[in-house]
């Protein structure tokens, strides 16, 4: 992969401030890259075709520490932070977006909010096993009737003594079939739309926790996406994150972080499209010369590479801000918006460069083309990202 | 036990190697460097012995070269090595295998190693001499190109398995001894994130010429009795010839070309 220069990028300019990837950041990136190329890449196409969840790979990644990147050392993780996480996520997603999203959700959407809002008891109960991948995890916010309108959720949690009783259905739950633990948003107060939502930590073994239909998707076919159904599921109040009524705040804050991960995923997919396109442009001949000699191809590659570089720095910047504890909602939304659109542009151009071959499953860009699409949709559609950005700009109107 | 593992930083196998303007060295510009793949087996073997023995065994990694070799030392620490030594001095540059082994001998000797491990060769210059010369300087028994290594129960000897023409050879050596690793010795592990974070806190000891009982004339280019006078590129691959016709015609033409033009049948 010596052609890929981004591994050598060591400085990020922000005004006059520069920072360099540290030794351990580069080592984490390099380890993720080696694991991705040696272990994940050889099986990614097969997993995609068979719709097989890469359980063994995820467990291996867990043992290597890639599932505990946001968990403090005191709870068995390494707390290396979001910048390290996006470095690793880009590498994993470059070869398999299904593996990538599983790792992203586990770190950003489940481990991070438990670290942030979990009681000491909840942290001790779950984090050490989440950090090693002994427990896999899911995040359940969307419902059949509420996606972008997240606060419109209707899954109900009714207080009964020291317990709550949950009933409802969650949709599009990543890793839902394999997850041992899930953070589930449910309505505890019907009279208030946002402040009536509470975050629960549920376990798959709880009575009334039903793994429903597995979705048959366009892309990310090796990641499992299912419905979760709760039928009179009884859970003690001690399983609440951050207190009753905090669910929506937790959900939005958590998604700010998750978006950075999905943006990194999009950069990884885009980079894969560029790598494959460069290889093809150098090898494929037409009119007695490599097609890379034609400007029509060169311009596509140049635009692709430029946009990927820009997207990557947006992602690094959002991650850096989050790690520094600074506001990052706008930057995360910008990174997600731009990177996901970049991934789809890159995938479309990559297929075009490959011509008919790009339409076949024999070439990796066919999979990247299908995988890229979801990055504009999940963890906030592009429309929602624009809304988030605009709200940050028009502060006086809100 | 004290195990010392020698590491070399070499250009990535996927790098395109360019000969420098002077014709006698490699253009390092834009090259990505990695741990010599055979050295990965050596590190892994050292770590496995340590894990099997479950005693106070330590693994010390030693690399010689410019500052970039610190990267491979960090990688080895992240895999689980205990200590790292960087042997670096401008005076060491341009040394042949013998001169480098002379330096390494002075670095390794005071470490009092029971077992010295290295890769069977560096994949850059492919001389496969440094470790053998080091064993001679240290007066250690050596088994090279080893694909299986067993430490005796009393920790006083090892048995090394080597592939030789027509079969395997088992060599028993009393410790201390030197062994070089062949592919197949083991499956090297990946660094783990906890390992990377632990490695971050470890200091890499730097050794320069001033720390060693050697004179400038004994090391580097000045201390070398052999020198590279020229690197040559491989000739360009000739153009591919496509054979037309149906399968029968193609086979017939291919046979004719192999006999008359390539003269291989």
Coordinates of C-alpha atoms in Angstrom, one line a residue, chain A residues 18-374:
Chain A
X18 CA 0.0 22.0 14.0
X19 CA -0.1 18.7 15.6
X20 CA 1.7 15.5 14.7
X21 CA 0.4 12.0 15.1
X22 CA 2.2 10.5 18.1
X23 CA 4.2 7.3 18.0
X24 CA 1.3 5.4 19.6
X25 CA -1.3 6.9 17.2
X26 CA 0.8 5.8 14.2
X27 CA 1.3 2.4 15.8
X28 CA -2.5 2.0 16.3
X29 CA -3.1 3.0 12.7
X30 CA -0.4 0.6 11.5
X31 CA -1.8 -2.2 13.6
X32 CA -5.3 -1.6 12.3
X33 CA -4.0 -1.5 8.8
X34 CA -2.1 -4.7 9.0
X35 CA -5.0 -6.5 10.6
X36 CA -7.4 -5.1 8.0
X37 CA -5.2 -6.1 5.1
X38 CA -4.1 -9.5 6.4
X39 CA -7.2 -10.8 8.3
X40 CA -10.2 -8.9 7.2
X41 CA -9.6 -8.2 3.5
X42 CA -9.3 -11.9 2.5
X43 CA -12.8 -12.8 3.8
X44 CA -14.7 -9.5 3.3
X45 CA -16.1 -10.4 -0.1
X46 CA -17.3 -13.8 1.1
X47 CA -18.8 -12.4 4.2
X48 CA -20.7 -9.9 2.1
X49 CA -22.0 -12.4 -0.4
X50 CA -23.1 -14.8 2.4
X51 CA -24.4 -12.1 4.7
X52 CA -22.2 -13.6 7.4
X53 CA -21.6 -11.6 10.5
X54 CA -17.8 -11.5 11.0
X55 CA -18.0 -12.7 14.6
X56 CA -14.5 -14.2 14.8
X57 CA -12.9 -11.0 13.4
X58 CA -14.8 -8.9 15.9
X59 CA -13.8 -11.1 18.8
X60 CA -10.2 -10.9 17.6
X61 CA -10.4 -7.1 17.4
X62 CA -11.8 -7.1 20.9
X63 CA -8.9 -9.2 22.2
X64 CA -6.5 -6.7 20.5
X65 CA -8.2 -3.8 22.3
X66 CA -10.1 -2.2 19.4
X67 CA -13.4 -2.5 21.2
X68 CA -12.3 -0.6 24.3
X69 CA -10.8 2.5 22.7
X70 CA -13.0 4.9 24.6
X71 CA -13.1 3.0 27.9
X72 CA -10.8 4.1 30.7
X73 CA -7.9 1.8 31.8
X74 CA -9.6 1.4 35.2
X75 CA -12.4 -0.4 33.4
X76 CA -10.1 -2.5 31.2
X77 CA -9.9 -0.3 28.1
X78 CA -7.2 2.0 26.8
X79 CA -9.1 5.3 26.5
X80 CA -6.9 6.2 23.5
X81 CA -9.6 8.5 22.3
X82 CA -11.5 9.4 19.2
X83 CA -8.6 10.4 17.0
X84 CA -7.1 6.9 17.5
X85 CA -10.5 5.4 16.9
X86 CA -11.0 7.2 13.6
X87 CA -7.5 6.2 12.5
X88 CA -8.4 2.5 13.2
X89 CA -12.0 2.8 11.7
X90 CA -10.7 4.2 8.4
X91 CA -8.4 1.3 8.0
X92 CA -11.0 -1.3 8.9
X93 CA -13.7 0.3 6.7
X94 CA -11.2 0.5 3.8
X95 CA -11.5 -3.3 3.5
X96 CA -14.9 -4.1 5.1
X97 CA -17.5 -1.6 6.1
X98 CA -19.6 -4.2 7.9
X99 CA -16.7 -4.9 10.3
X100 CA -16.1 -1.2 10.5
X101 CA -19.6 -0.2 11.5
X102 CA -19.7 -3.0 14.2
X103 CA -16.6 -1.6 15.8
X104 CA -17.8 2.0 15.5
X105 CA -21.2 1.3 17.1
X106 CA -19.6 -0.7 20.0
X107 CA -17.1 2.1 20.8
X108 CA -19.0 5.3 20.1
X109 CA -22.7 4.5 20.6
X110 CA -22.5 2.1 23.5
X111 CA -19.2 2.1 25.4
X112 CA -18.9 5.9 25.3
X113 CA -22.3 6.8 26.8
X114 CA -21.9 4.1 29.5
X115 CA -18.6 5.7 30.4
X116 CA -20.1 9.1 30.4
X117 CA -23.5 8.5 32.1
X118 CA -23.3 5.1 33.6
X119 CA -23.5 4.7 37.4
X120 CA -20.4 3.1 39.0
X121 CA -22.3 -0.2 39.3
X122 CA -23.2 -0.2 35.6
X123 CA -19.7 0.7 34.6
X124 CA -18.2 -2.1 36.7
X125 CA -20.8 -4.5 35.4
X126 CA -20.4 -3.9 31.7
X127 CA -17.3 -1.9 30.7
X128 CA -14.5 -4.5 31.4
X129 CA -16.3 -7.1 29.2
X130 CA -17.2 -4.5 26.6
X131 CA -13.6 -3.5 26.4
X132 CA -12.4 -7.0 25.4
X133 CA -15.3 -7.8 23.2
X134 CA -16.6 -10.6 25.6
X135 CA -19.8 -8.7 25.4
X136 CA -21.0 -7.3 22.0
X137 CA -23.4 -4.3 22.0
X138 CA -26.1 -2.4 20.1
X139 CA -27.8 1.0 20.3
X140 CA -31.5 1.1 19.8
X141 CA -33.1 4.5 19.1
X142 CA -34.9 4.2 15.7
X143 CA -38.4 2.8 15.5
X144 CA -40.7 1.8 12.6
X145 CA -42.4 5.2 13.1
X146 CA -39.4 7.4 14.1
X147 CA -36.1 7.8 12.3
X148 CA -34.9 11.4 11.8
X149 CA -37.7 12.4 14.2
X150 CA -36.0 10.5 16.9
X151 CA -38.0 12.1 19.7
X152 CA -41.1 10.7 18.2
X153 CA -40.3 7.3 19.6
X154 CA -43.2 5.4 21.2
X155 CA -41.5 2.4 22.9
X156 CA -42.9 2.7 26.4
X157 CA -41.4 2.2 29.8
X158 CA -43.9 2.2 32.6
X159 CA -42.7 2.4 36.2
X160 CA -43.7 -0.5 38.4
X161 CA -42.2 -0.3 41.9
X162 CA -38.4 -0.4 41.5
X163 CA -38.7 -1.7 37.9
X164 CA -39.8 -0.4 34.6
X165 CA -41.8 -2.5 32.1
X166 CA -40.9 -2.0 28.4
X167 CA -43.0 -2.6 25.4
X168 CA -42.3 -1.6 21.8
X169 CA -40.2 -2.2 18.7
X170 CA -36.9 -0.9 17.6
X171 CA -35.8 -0.8 14.0
X172 CA -32.5 -1.1 12.0
X173 CA -30.5 -2.2 15.0
X174 CA -26.9 -2.8 14.0
X175 CA -25.4 -5.9 15.6
X176 CA -28.8 -6.4 17.1
X177 CA -28.8 -10.2 16.7
X178 CA -25.4 -10.7 18.3
X179 CA -25.4 -8.0 20.9
X180 CA -25.4 -9.2 24.5
X181 CA -26.1 -5.6 25.7
X182 CA -28.1 -2.8 24.2
X183 CA -28.8 0.8 25.1
X184 CA -32.5 1.3 24.5
X185 CA -34.3 4.6 24.4
X186 CA -37.9 4.4 25.7
X187 CA -40.6 6.8 26.6
X188 CA -41.1 7.2 30.4
X189 CA -43.2 10.4 30.1
X190 CA -45.8 10.7 27.3
X191 CA -46.5 14.3 28.2
X192 CA -43.1 15.6 27.2
X193 CA -41.6 14.8 23.8
X194 CA -37.8 15.1 24.5
X195 CA -37.6 15.1 28.2
X196 CA -39.9 12.1 28.4
X197 CA -37.3 9.8 27.0
X198 CA -35.0 7.5 29.2
X199 CA -32.0 5.4 28.3
X200 CA -31.9 1.8 29.6
X201 CA -29.1 -0.7 29.5
X202 CA -30.8 -4.0 28.5
X203 CA -29.4 -7.5 28.2
X204 CA -30.4 -10.0 25.6
X205 CA -31.1 -12.6 28.3
X206 CA -33.8 -10.5 29.9
X207 CA -37.3 -12.0 29.6
X208 CA -39.3 -10.3 26.9
X209 CA -36.2 -9.3 24.8
X210 CA -36.9 -10.6 21.4
X211 CA -34.6 -10.5 18.4
X212 CA -36.9 -9.9 15.4
X213 CA -36.6 -9.9 11.7
X214 CA -33.1 -9.7 10.1
X215 CA -33.1 -7.1 7.3
X216 CA -31.9 -7.9 3.8
X217 CA -29.9 -4.9 2.9
X218 CA -28.4 -3.3 -0.2
X219 CA -25.0 -3.0 1.5
X220 CA -23.2 -3.7 4.8
X221 CA -24.5 -7.2 4.2
X222 CA -22.1 -8.8 6.7
X223 CA -23.3 -6.5 9.4
X224 CA -26.5 -7.7 11.1
X225 CA -29.4 -5.3 11.2
X226 CA -32.5 -6.5 13.0
X227 CA -35.6 -5.5 14.8
X228 CA -35.6 -5.7 18.5
X229 CA -39.0 -6.3 20.1
X230 CA -39.7 -5.8 23.9
X231 CA -42.7 -7.6 25.3
X232 CA -43.4 -6.8 28.9
X233 CA -39.7 -6.6 29.5
X234 CA -39.0 -5.9 33.2
X235 CA -35.9 -4.0 34.0
X236 CA -34.7 -2.5 37.4
X237 CA -34.4 1.3 37.6
X238 CA -30.7 0.7 38.3
X239 CA -30.2 0.0 34.6
X240 CA -31.0 3.6 33.7
X241 CA -28.3 5.7 32.2
X242 CA -28.0 9.3 33.5
X243 CA -31.4 9.4 35.2
X244 CA -35.0 9.3 34.1
X245 CA -35.7 11.8 31.2
X246 CA -32.1 12.1 30.2
X247 CA -32.5 9.7 27.2
X248 CA -32.8 12.2 24.4
X249 CA -29.9 14.3 25.6
X250 CA -27.8 11.2 25.8
X251 CA -29.0 10.1 22.4
X252 CA -28.1 13.4 20.7
X253 CA -24.7 13.7 22.5
X254 CA -23.9 10.1 21.6
X255 CA -24.7 10.6 18.0
X256 CA -22.4 13.5 17.8
X257 CA -19.6 11.1 18.6
X258 CA -21.0 8.3 16.5
X259 CA -21.1 10.6 13.5
X260 CA -17.3 11.0 13.6
X261 CA -17.0 7.2 13.4
X262 CA -19.3 7.0 10.4
X263 CA -17.5 9.9 8.8
X264 CA -14.3 7.8 9.2
X265 CA -16.1 4.9 7.7
X266 CA -17.0 6.9 4.7
X267 CA -13.4 8.1 4.3
X268 CA -12.2 4.4 4.5
X269 CA -14.7 3.4 1.8
X270 CA -13.7 6.4 -0.4
X271 CA -10.1 5.5 0.0
X272 CA -10.8 1.9 -1.0
X273 CA -12.5 3.2 -4.2
X274 CA -9.5 5.4 -5.0
X275 CA -7.0 2.6 -4.4
X276 CA -9.0 0.2 -6.6
X277 CA -9.4 2.9 -9.3
X278 CA -5.7 3.7 -9.4
X279 CA -4.8 0.0 -9.7
X280 CA -7.3 -0.4 -12.5
X281 CA -6.3 2.7 -14.3
X282 CA -2.7 1.5 -14.4
X283 CA -3.5 -2.0 -15.5
X284 CA -6.5 -1.7 -17.8
X285 CA -5.7 -0.9 -21.4
X286 CA -7.9 0.7 -24.0
X287 CA -6.9 2.2 -27.3
X288 CA -3.4 0.6 -26.9
X289 CA -2.6 2.4 -23.6
X290 CA -3.4 2.2 -19.9
X291 CA -6.7 4.1 -19.3
X292 CA -4.8 6.1 -16.6
X293 CA -3.2 8.0 -19.5
X294 CA -6.5 9.6 -20.4
X295 CA -7.4 12.9 -18.8
X296 CA -11.0 11.8 -18.3
X297 CA -9.7 9.2 -15.8
X298 CA -7.0 11.4 -14.4
X299 CA -9.4 14.2 -13.5
X300 CA -11.7 11.7 -11.7
X301 CA -8.8 10.4 -9.7
X302 CA -7.5 13.8 -8.9
X303 CA -10.9 15.0 -7.7
X304 CA -11.5 11.8 -5.7
X305 CA -8.1 12.1 -3.9
X306 CA -8.6 15.8 -3.2
X307 CA -12.0 15.3 -1.7
X308 CA -10.9 12.3 0.4
X309 CA -8.0 14.3 1.8
X310 CA -10.4 17.2 2.7
X311 CA -12.9 14.7 4.3
X312 CA -10.1 13.0 6.3
X313 CA -9.0 16.3 7.8
X314 CA -12.6 17.2 8.7
X315 CA -12.8 13.8 10.5
X316 CA -9.5 14.3 12.3
X317 CA -10.5 17.7 13.4
X318 CA -13.9 16.7 14.8
X319 CA -12.2 13.8 16.6
X320 CA -9.5 16.1 18.0
X321 CA -12.1 18.5 19.3
X322 CA -14.1 15.8 21.0
X323 CA -10.9 14.4 22.6
X324 CA -10.1 17.9 23.8
X325 CA -13.6 18.1 25.4
X326 CA -14.5 21.0 23.2
X327 CA -17.8 21.6 21.3
X328 CA -17.8 19.4 18.3
X329 CA -21.5 18.9 17.2
X330 CA -21.1 21.2 14.1
X331 CA -17.8 19.7 13.1
X332 CA -19.0 16.2 13.5
X333 CA -22.0 16.9 11.3
X334 CA -19.8 18.6 8.7
X335 CA -17.4 15.7 8.7
X336 CA -20.2 13.1 8.4
X337 CA -22.0 15.1 5.7
X338 CA -18.9 15.8 3.6
X339 CA -17.3 12.4 4.0
X340 CA -20.4 10.4 3.2
X341 CA -21.1 12.4 0.1
X342 CA -17.4 12.0 -0.9
X343 CA -17.7 8.3 -0.4
X344 CA -20.7 8.1 -2.7
X345 CA -19.1 10.3 -5.3
X346 CA -15.9 8.2 -5.1
X347 CA -17.9 5.0 -5.4
X348 CA -19.8 6.2 -8.4
X349 CA -16.6 7.4 -10.2
X350 CA -14.8 4.2 -9.2
X351 CA -17.5 2.1 -10.9
X352 CA -17.4 4.4 -13.9
X353 CA -13.6 4.0 -14.2
X354 CA -14.0 0.3 -14.0
X355 CA -16.7 0.3 -16.7
X356 CA -18.6 -2.9 -17.0
X357 CA -16.2 -4.6 -14.7
X358 CA -17.2 -2.3 -11.9
X359 CA -20.7 -3.6 -12.1
X360 CA -19.6 -7.1 -11.3
X361 CA -19.0 -8.6 -7.9
X362 CA -15.6 -9.8 -9.2
X363 CA -14.3 -6.3 -8.4
X364 CA -14.3 -4.7 -5.0
X365 CA -15.8 -1.4 -6.1
X366 CA -19.2 -3.1 -6.6
X367 CA -19.3 -3.8 -2.9
X368 CA -18.0 -0.3 -2.0
X369 CA -20.7 1.2 -4.2
X370 CA -23.4 -0.6 -2.2
X371 CA -21.7 0.0 1.2
X372 CA -21.2 3.7 0.6
X373 CA -24.9 4.5 0.3
X374 CA -25.8 3.9 3.9

